[in-house]
Short mmCIF file of N, CA and C and ligand atoms in Angstrom, two decimals:
data_model
loop_
_atom_site.label_atom_id
_atom_site.label_comp_id
_atom_site.label_asym_id
_atom_site.label_seq_id
_atom_site.Cartn_x
_atom_site.Cartn_y
_atom_site.Cartn_z
N MET A 462 111.04 130.38 224.84
CA MET A 462 110.47 129.69 226.03
C MET A 462 110.97 128.26 226.03
N SER A 463 111.56 127.85 227.15
CA SER A 463 112.09 126.49 227.21
C SER A 463 110.94 125.50 227.40
N GLU A 464 111.19 124.24 227.09
CA GLU A 464 110.18 123.21 227.23
C GLU A 464 110.42 122.33 228.43
N ILE A 465 111.49 122.63 229.14
CA ILE A 465 111.79 121.85 230.34
C ILE A 465 112.49 122.78 231.33
N LEU A 466 112.29 122.53 232.61
CA LEU A 466 112.99 123.29 233.64
C LEU A 466 114.08 122.40 234.21
N GLU A 467 115.06 123.01 234.90
CA GLU A 467 116.12 122.21 235.50
C GLU A 467 116.21 122.51 236.98
N THR A 468 116.83 121.57 237.69
CA THR A 468 117.03 121.74 239.12
C THR A 468 118.45 122.22 239.40
N ASP A 469 118.66 122.79 240.60
CA ASP A 469 119.99 122.78 241.20
C ASP A 469 119.79 122.10 242.56
N SER A 470 120.76 122.16 243.45
CA SER A 470 120.63 121.37 244.67
C SER A 470 119.56 121.91 245.61
N ARG A 471 119.11 123.15 245.39
CA ARG A 471 118.17 123.78 246.32
C ARG A 471 116.77 124.03 245.75
N GLY A 472 116.65 123.96 244.43
CA GLY A 472 115.33 124.26 243.89
C GLY A 472 115.25 124.09 242.39
N ILE A 473 114.11 124.58 241.86
CA ILE A 473 113.87 124.54 240.43
C ILE A 473 114.20 125.91 239.86
N ILE A 474 114.90 125.92 238.72
CA ILE A 474 115.28 127.18 238.10
C ILE A 474 114.19 127.57 237.10
N LEU A 475 113.60 128.73 237.35
CA LEU A 475 112.46 129.18 236.54
C LEU A 475 112.82 130.52 235.90
N PRO A 476 112.81 130.60 234.55
CA PRO A 476 113.09 131.88 233.92
C PRO A 476 111.88 132.82 234.09
N CYS A 477 112.16 134.07 234.41
CA CYS A 477 111.08 135.06 234.56
C CYS A 477 110.48 135.35 233.18
N PRO A 478 109.15 135.27 233.04
CA PRO A 478 108.54 135.54 231.72
C PRO A 478 108.66 137.01 231.32
N ALA A 479 108.86 137.91 232.29
CA ALA A 479 108.96 139.33 231.97
C ALA A 479 110.37 139.73 231.55
N CYS A 480 111.39 139.31 232.31
CA CYS A 480 112.76 139.79 232.03
C CYS A 480 113.73 138.66 231.71
N ASP A 481 113.28 137.41 231.78
CA ASP A 481 114.09 136.25 231.40
C ASP A 481 115.22 135.92 232.38
N SER A 482 115.31 136.60 233.51
CA SER A 482 116.38 136.21 234.42
C SER A 482 115.99 134.94 235.16
N ALA A 483 117.00 134.17 235.54
CA ALA A 483 116.78 132.87 236.17
C ALA A 483 116.46 133.07 237.66
N ASN A 484 115.35 132.49 238.09
CA ASN A 484 114.97 132.53 239.50
C ASN A 484 114.95 131.12 240.05
N ARG A 485 115.37 130.95 241.31
CA ARG A 485 115.27 129.65 241.93
C ARG A 485 114.01 129.60 242.80
N ILE A 486 113.15 128.58 242.54
CA ILE A 486 112.02 128.32 243.43
C ILE A 486 112.49 127.20 244.35
N ALA A 487 112.69 127.51 245.62
CA ALA A 487 113.19 126.50 246.56
C ALA A 487 112.24 125.31 246.59
N PHE A 488 112.80 124.10 246.68
CA PHE A 488 111.96 122.89 246.72
C PHE A 488 110.88 123.01 247.80
N ALA A 489 111.24 123.57 248.94
CA ALA A 489 110.30 123.66 250.06
C ALA A 489 109.16 124.64 249.79
N ARG A 490 109.33 125.50 248.76
CA ARG A 490 108.29 126.50 248.45
C ARG A 490 107.54 126.18 247.16
N LEU A 491 107.69 124.99 246.65
CA LEU A 491 106.96 124.62 245.43
C LEU A 491 105.47 124.66 245.72
N GLY A 492 104.71 125.20 244.77
CA GLY A 492 103.27 125.34 244.97
C GLY A 492 102.89 126.73 245.44
N GLN A 493 103.90 127.54 245.83
CA GLN A 493 103.63 128.93 246.22
C GLN A 493 104.12 129.86 245.12
N LYS A 494 103.44 130.98 244.97
CA LYS A 494 103.88 131.96 243.98
C LYS A 494 104.98 132.84 244.54
N GLY A 495 105.97 133.12 243.69
CA GLY A 495 107.05 134.02 244.11
C GLY A 495 107.14 135.20 243.16
N ARG A 496 108.10 136.07 243.46
CA ARG A 496 108.34 137.21 242.58
C ARG A 496 109.76 137.14 242.04
N CYS A 497 109.92 137.67 240.83
CA CYS A 497 111.24 137.69 240.20
C CYS A 497 112.20 138.53 241.03
N GLY A 498 113.39 138.00 241.32
CA GLY A 498 114.39 138.71 242.10
C GLY A 498 114.93 139.94 241.38
N THR A 499 114.80 139.97 240.07
CA THR A 499 115.35 141.09 239.30
C THR A 499 114.30 142.17 239.05
N CYS A 500 113.15 141.79 238.46
CA CYS A 500 112.19 142.82 238.04
C CYS A 500 110.93 142.85 238.91
N LYS A 501 110.83 141.91 239.88
CA LYS A 501 109.72 141.88 240.84
C LYS A 501 108.38 141.46 240.24
N ALA A 502 108.37 141.04 238.98
CA ALA A 502 107.13 140.52 238.38
C ALA A 502 106.74 139.24 239.11
N GLU A 503 105.43 138.98 239.17
CA GLU A 503 105.00 137.72 239.79
C GLU A 503 105.39 136.56 238.87
N LEU A 504 105.96 135.53 239.46
CA LEU A 504 106.36 134.36 238.66
C LEU A 504 105.19 133.38 238.57
N PRO A 505 104.99 132.78 237.42
CA PRO A 505 103.93 131.77 237.30
C PRO A 505 104.35 130.51 238.05
N LEU A 506 103.37 129.69 238.44
CA LEU A 506 103.70 128.39 239.01
C LEU A 506 104.32 127.54 237.90
N PRO A 507 105.37 126.77 238.23
CA PRO A 507 105.99 125.93 237.20
C PRO A 507 104.95 125.02 236.55
N ALA A 508 104.95 124.95 235.21
CA ALA A 508 103.97 124.15 234.47
C ALA A 508 104.64 123.27 233.42
N LEU A 509 105.95 123.05 233.60
CA LEU A 509 106.72 122.24 232.66
C LEU A 509 107.37 121.08 233.42
N PRO A 510 107.71 120.00 232.72
CA PRO A 510 108.48 118.95 233.39
C PRO A 510 109.82 119.51 233.87
N VAL A 511 110.33 118.90 234.93
CA VAL A 511 111.57 119.35 235.57
C VAL A 511 112.62 118.25 235.42
N GLU A 512 113.69 118.58 234.70
CA GLU A 512 114.77 117.59 234.53
C GLU A 512 115.68 117.65 235.76
N VAL A 513 115.80 116.51 236.44
CA VAL A 513 116.68 116.43 237.61
C VAL A 513 118.12 116.34 237.10
N THR A 514 119.02 117.18 237.64
CA THR A 514 120.36 117.23 237.07
C THR A 514 121.44 116.59 237.92
N SER A 515 121.14 116.13 239.15
CA SER A 515 122.15 115.39 239.93
C SER A 515 121.46 114.57 241.00
N ASP A 516 122.21 113.63 241.57
CA ASP A 516 121.68 112.76 242.64
C ASP A 516 121.23 113.59 243.84
N VAL A 517 122.02 114.60 244.17
CA VAL A 517 121.69 115.45 245.33
C VAL A 517 120.40 116.23 245.07
N ASP A 518 120.25 116.73 243.85
CA ASP A 518 119.03 117.47 243.50
C ASP A 518 117.82 116.56 243.72
N PHE A 519 117.94 115.31 243.29
CA PHE A 519 116.85 114.35 243.42
C PHE A 519 116.49 114.14 244.89
N THR A 520 117.49 113.87 245.69
CA THR A 520 117.27 113.61 247.12
C THR A 520 116.58 114.80 247.77
N ASN A 521 117.06 116.00 247.47
CA ASN A 521 116.49 117.21 248.09
C ASN A 521 115.07 117.49 247.59
N LEU A 522 114.85 117.30 246.30
CA LEU A 522 113.50 117.52 245.75
C LEU A 522 112.49 116.61 246.44
N ILE A 523 112.81 115.32 246.51
CA ILE A 523 111.89 114.36 247.10
C ILE A 523 111.66 114.67 248.59
N ALA A 524 112.74 115.01 249.28
CA ALA A 524 112.64 115.24 250.73
C ALA A 524 111.92 116.54 251.07
N GLN A 525 112.08 117.56 250.22
CA GLN A 525 111.64 118.90 250.63
C GLN A 525 110.35 119.38 249.98
N SER A 526 109.94 118.77 248.87
CA SER A 526 108.74 119.28 248.18
C SER A 526 107.48 119.06 249.00
N PRO A 527 106.69 120.12 249.23
CA PRO A 527 105.40 119.93 249.91
C PRO A 527 104.36 119.33 248.96
N LEU A 528 104.62 119.36 247.65
CA LEU A 528 103.70 118.79 246.67
C LEU A 528 104.13 117.36 246.35
N PRO A 529 103.17 116.52 245.93
CA PRO A 529 103.58 115.21 245.43
C PRO A 529 104.53 115.37 244.25
N VAL A 530 105.49 114.47 244.13
CA VAL A 530 106.44 114.50 243.01
C VAL A 530 106.26 113.21 242.21
N ILE A 531 105.92 113.37 240.94
CA ILE A 531 105.79 112.22 240.04
C ILE A 531 107.04 112.19 239.18
N VAL A 532 107.81 111.11 239.28
CA VAL A 532 109.08 111.04 238.56
C VAL A 532 108.97 110.04 237.41
N ASP A 533 109.39 110.50 236.25
CA ASP A 533 109.47 109.68 235.03
C ASP A 533 110.93 109.25 234.86
N PHE A 534 111.19 107.96 234.99
CA PHE A 534 112.53 107.42 234.75
C PHE A 534 112.58 107.01 233.28
N TRP A 535 113.48 107.62 232.51
CA TRP A 535 113.48 107.44 231.06
C TRP A 535 114.90 107.35 230.51
N ALA A 536 114.98 107.03 229.21
CA ALA A 536 116.27 107.06 228.50
C ALA A 536 116.01 107.43 227.04
N ALA A 537 117.01 108.04 226.42
CA ALA A 537 116.85 108.52 225.04
C ALA A 537 116.62 107.38 224.05
N TRP A 538 117.18 106.19 224.32
CA TRP A 538 117.05 105.06 223.38
C TRP A 538 115.70 104.36 223.46
N CYS A 539 114.88 104.71 224.44
CA CYS A 539 113.65 103.97 224.74
C CYS A 539 112.47 104.58 223.99
N GLY A 540 111.92 103.84 223.02
CA GLY A 540 110.81 104.33 222.19
C GLY A 540 109.59 104.75 223.00
N PRO A 541 109.10 103.87 223.88
CA PRO A 541 107.94 104.26 224.70
C PRO A 541 108.20 105.50 225.56
N CYS A 542 109.46 105.68 225.99
CA CYS A 542 109.80 106.89 226.77
C CYS A 542 109.62 108.13 225.90
N GLN A 543 110.00 108.03 224.63
CA GLN A 543 109.87 109.19 223.73
C GLN A 543 108.40 109.49 223.46
N MET A 544 107.60 108.42 223.30
CA MET A 544 106.16 108.62 223.12
C MET A 544 105.54 109.25 224.36
N MET A 545 106.12 108.96 225.49
CA MET A 545 105.59 109.43 226.77
C MET A 545 105.88 110.91 226.99
N ALA A 546 106.94 111.43 226.38
CA ALA A 546 107.41 112.79 226.70
C ALA A 546 106.31 113.86 226.54
N PRO A 547 105.56 113.87 225.40
CA PRO A 547 104.51 114.90 225.29
C PRO A 547 103.37 114.71 226.28
N GLU A 548 103.07 113.46 226.64
CA GLU A 548 102.02 113.21 227.64
C GLU A 548 102.47 113.70 229.02
N PHE A 549 103.74 113.47 229.29
CA PHE A 549 104.28 113.91 230.58
C PHE A 549 104.26 115.44 230.67
N ALA A 550 104.56 116.10 229.54
CA ALA A 550 104.52 117.57 229.49
C ALA A 550 103.08 118.07 229.70
N LYS A 551 102.12 117.36 229.08
CA LYS A 551 100.70 117.71 229.25
C LYS A 551 100.30 117.58 230.73
N ALA A 552 100.75 116.50 231.34
CA ALA A 552 100.44 116.26 232.75
C ALA A 552 101.04 117.36 233.62
N ALA A 553 102.25 117.80 233.29
CA ALA A 553 102.91 118.86 234.07
C ALA A 553 102.10 120.15 233.99
N ALA A 554 101.56 120.45 232.81
CA ALA A 554 100.76 121.67 232.64
C ALA A 554 99.45 121.56 233.42
N LYS A 555 98.81 120.39 233.33
CA LYS A 555 97.52 120.19 234.01
C LYS A 555 97.65 120.22 235.52
N ALA A 556 98.75 119.69 236.03
CA ALA A 556 98.92 119.54 237.48
C ALA A 556 99.70 120.71 238.09
N SER A 557 99.90 121.77 237.31
CA SER A 557 100.67 122.93 237.79
C SER A 557 100.14 123.43 239.13
N GLY A 558 101.02 123.56 240.11
CA GLY A 558 100.62 124.06 241.43
C GLY A 558 100.14 122.96 242.36
N ARG A 559 99.90 121.75 241.84
CA ARG A 559 99.39 120.65 242.66
C ARG A 559 100.32 119.46 242.72
N ALA A 560 101.23 119.36 241.74
CA ALA A 560 102.21 118.27 241.73
C ALA A 560 103.41 118.73 240.92
N VAL A 561 104.55 118.12 241.19
CA VAL A 561 105.77 118.38 240.41
C VAL A 561 105.99 117.16 239.52
N LEU A 562 106.18 117.39 238.22
CA LEU A 562 106.47 116.28 237.32
C LEU A 562 107.93 116.34 236.92
N ALA A 563 108.72 115.39 237.43
CA ALA A 563 110.16 115.44 237.27
C ALA A 563 110.63 114.27 236.42
N LYS A 564 111.73 114.49 235.70
CA LYS A 564 112.28 113.45 234.85
C LYS A 564 113.69 113.10 235.30
N VAL A 565 113.98 111.79 235.34
CA VAL A 565 115.33 111.33 235.64
C VAL A 565 115.82 110.54 234.43
N ASN A 566 116.91 111.03 233.82
CA ASN A 566 117.54 110.32 232.72
C ASN A 566 118.37 109.18 233.31
N THR A 567 117.93 107.94 233.07
CA THR A 567 118.55 106.79 233.75
C THR A 567 119.98 106.53 233.27
N GLU A 568 120.34 107.05 232.09
CA GLU A 568 121.72 106.88 231.62
C GLU A 568 122.65 107.92 232.25
N LYS A 569 122.13 109.15 232.44
CA LYS A 569 122.96 110.19 233.03
C LYS A 569 123.06 110.05 234.53
N LEU A 570 122.00 109.50 235.16
CA LEU A 570 121.96 109.41 236.62
C LEU A 570 121.66 107.96 237.05
N PRO A 571 122.58 107.03 236.73
CA PRO A 571 122.32 105.62 237.02
C PRO A 571 122.22 105.32 238.51
N GLY A 572 122.86 106.15 239.34
CA GLY A 572 122.81 105.93 240.79
C GLY A 572 121.39 106.01 241.33
N ILE A 573 120.60 106.94 240.78
CA ILE A 573 119.22 107.09 241.26
C ILE A 573 118.40 105.86 240.85
N SER A 574 118.58 105.40 239.61
CA SER A 574 117.86 104.20 239.16
C SER A 574 118.19 103.01 240.06
N ASN A 575 119.45 102.93 240.48
CA ASN A 575 119.84 101.82 241.37
C ASN A 575 119.16 101.92 242.72
N THR A 576 119.25 103.09 243.35
CA THR A 576 118.67 103.20 244.70
C THR A 576 117.15 103.06 244.64
N GLN A 577 116.53 103.45 243.51
CA GLN A 577 115.06 103.35 243.42
C GLN A 577 114.64 102.00 242.80
N ARG A 578 115.61 101.14 242.52
CA ARG A 578 115.35 99.79 242.00
C ARG A 578 114.50 99.81 240.73
N ILE A 579 114.93 100.64 239.76
CA ILE A 579 114.21 100.73 238.49
C ILE A 579 114.64 99.56 237.60
N GLN A 580 113.66 98.83 237.06
CA GLN A 580 113.97 97.71 236.18
C GLN A 580 113.58 98.03 234.74
N GLY A 581 112.29 98.12 234.43
CA GLY A 581 111.89 98.50 233.08
C GLY A 581 111.55 99.98 233.00
N ILE A 582 111.75 100.60 231.83
CA ILE A 582 111.37 102.00 231.65
C ILE A 582 110.45 102.11 230.43
N PRO A 583 109.59 103.15 230.35
CA PRO A 583 109.46 104.20 231.37
C PRO A 583 108.84 103.65 232.66
N ALA A 584 109.40 104.14 233.78
CA ALA A 584 108.84 103.81 235.10
C ALA A 584 108.45 105.11 235.77
N PHE A 585 107.38 105.05 236.55
CA PHE A 585 106.89 106.25 237.24
C PHE A 585 106.78 105.95 238.72
N ILE A 586 107.33 106.83 239.52
CA ILE A 586 107.16 106.70 240.97
C ILE A 586 106.56 108.00 241.48
N CYS A 587 105.55 107.86 242.34
CA CYS A 587 104.96 109.03 242.99
C CYS A 587 105.47 109.07 244.43
N TYR A 588 106.07 110.21 244.80
CA TYR A 588 106.61 110.41 246.15
C TYR A 588 105.78 111.48 246.86
N GLN A 589 105.55 111.27 248.13
CA GLN A 589 104.89 112.29 248.95
C GLN A 589 105.55 112.31 250.32
N GLY A 590 105.84 113.51 250.80
CA GLY A 590 106.46 113.63 252.12
C GLY A 590 107.76 112.86 252.22
N GLY A 591 108.51 112.80 251.11
CA GLY A 591 109.81 112.15 251.13
C GLY A 591 109.77 110.65 250.95
N ARG A 592 108.56 110.08 250.76
CA ARG A 592 108.46 108.63 250.64
C ARG A 592 107.75 108.22 249.36
N GLU A 593 108.16 107.05 248.85
CA GLU A 593 107.46 106.49 247.71
C GLU A 593 106.08 106.05 248.13
N VAL A 594 105.03 106.46 247.37
CA VAL A 594 103.69 106.00 247.70
C VAL A 594 103.12 105.06 246.64
N ASN A 595 103.70 105.10 245.42
CA ASN A 595 103.15 104.25 244.36
C ASN A 595 104.15 104.20 243.21
N ARG A 596 104.12 103.11 242.43
CA ARG A 596 104.92 103.06 241.22
C ARG A 596 104.21 102.26 240.14
N THR A 597 104.50 102.60 238.88
CA THR A 597 103.92 101.89 237.75
C THR A 597 104.91 101.98 236.59
N THR A 598 104.67 101.20 235.53
CA THR A 598 105.57 101.26 234.37
C THR A 598 104.75 101.31 233.09
N GLY A 599 105.39 101.76 232.02
CA GLY A 599 104.80 101.73 230.69
C GLY A 599 104.14 103.04 230.31
N PHE A 600 103.96 103.21 228.98
CA PHE A 600 103.35 104.41 228.44
C PHE A 600 101.96 104.61 229.03
N GLN A 601 101.61 105.85 229.36
CA GLN A 601 100.22 106.16 229.70
C GLN A 601 99.87 107.60 229.38
N PRO A 602 98.61 107.82 228.93
CA PRO A 602 98.18 109.18 228.64
C PRO A 602 98.21 110.03 229.91
N ALA A 603 98.31 111.36 229.70
CA ALA A 603 98.44 112.30 230.83
C ALA A 603 97.34 112.10 231.87
N GLU A 604 96.08 111.97 231.44
CA GLU A 604 94.96 111.85 232.38
C GLU A 604 95.11 110.60 233.24
N LYS A 605 95.53 109.52 232.58
CA LYS A 605 95.67 108.26 233.31
C LYS A 605 96.79 108.37 234.35
N LEU A 606 97.88 109.00 233.96
CA LEU A 606 99.01 109.16 234.88
C LEU A 606 98.59 109.98 236.11
N LEU A 607 97.87 111.08 235.88
CA LEU A 607 97.46 111.93 237.01
C LEU A 607 96.42 111.22 237.87
N GLY A 608 95.54 110.45 237.24
CA GLY A 608 94.55 109.68 238.00
C GLY A 608 95.23 108.64 238.88
N TRP A 609 96.23 107.98 238.30
CA TRP A 609 97.01 106.99 239.05
C TRP A 609 97.68 107.64 240.26
N ALA A 610 98.22 108.85 240.05
CA ALA A 610 98.92 109.53 241.14
C ALA A 610 97.94 110.26 242.08
N GLU A 611 96.63 110.17 241.77
CA GLU A 611 95.60 110.83 242.55
C GLU A 611 95.78 112.35 242.57
N VAL A 612 96.24 112.89 241.44
CA VAL A 612 96.33 114.34 241.25
C VAL A 612 95.33 114.69 240.16
N GLU A 613 94.09 114.96 240.52
CA GLU A 613 93.05 115.16 239.50
C GLU A 613 92.92 116.65 239.18
ZN1 ZN B 1373 111.91 139.32 235.98
#
């Protein structure tokens, strides 16, 4: 079982728990249950952090998700970011079906950090309906992060 999910330009890639084949949950259908394209088993709602893998994936996720998207801007060299990782995973599990918890590696995707004007990390931005609604920085426990994003 993986500990993180990944995006492509159209959705989140979710392995089927029954047959392990990769299924795409379209960004526009996040929060809805789907069925595995291979074995037809019902797929669980994503409950893991989602690593954004390109600038286009980020743009589409933010624009198309019907759920709020909480983005963690992080880097491997950043100590507080590493401390934050398990809390962010906890938050993703707690908010399953109600919010998407996505991660942007600021070293791999510097263009996104630039357009979002990220200065210190870890930084968190909550997006809804394609727009930024709130941002904060620094380590925080899962409950505090979800409370801040108003995803209780
Ligand atoms: Zn399957």
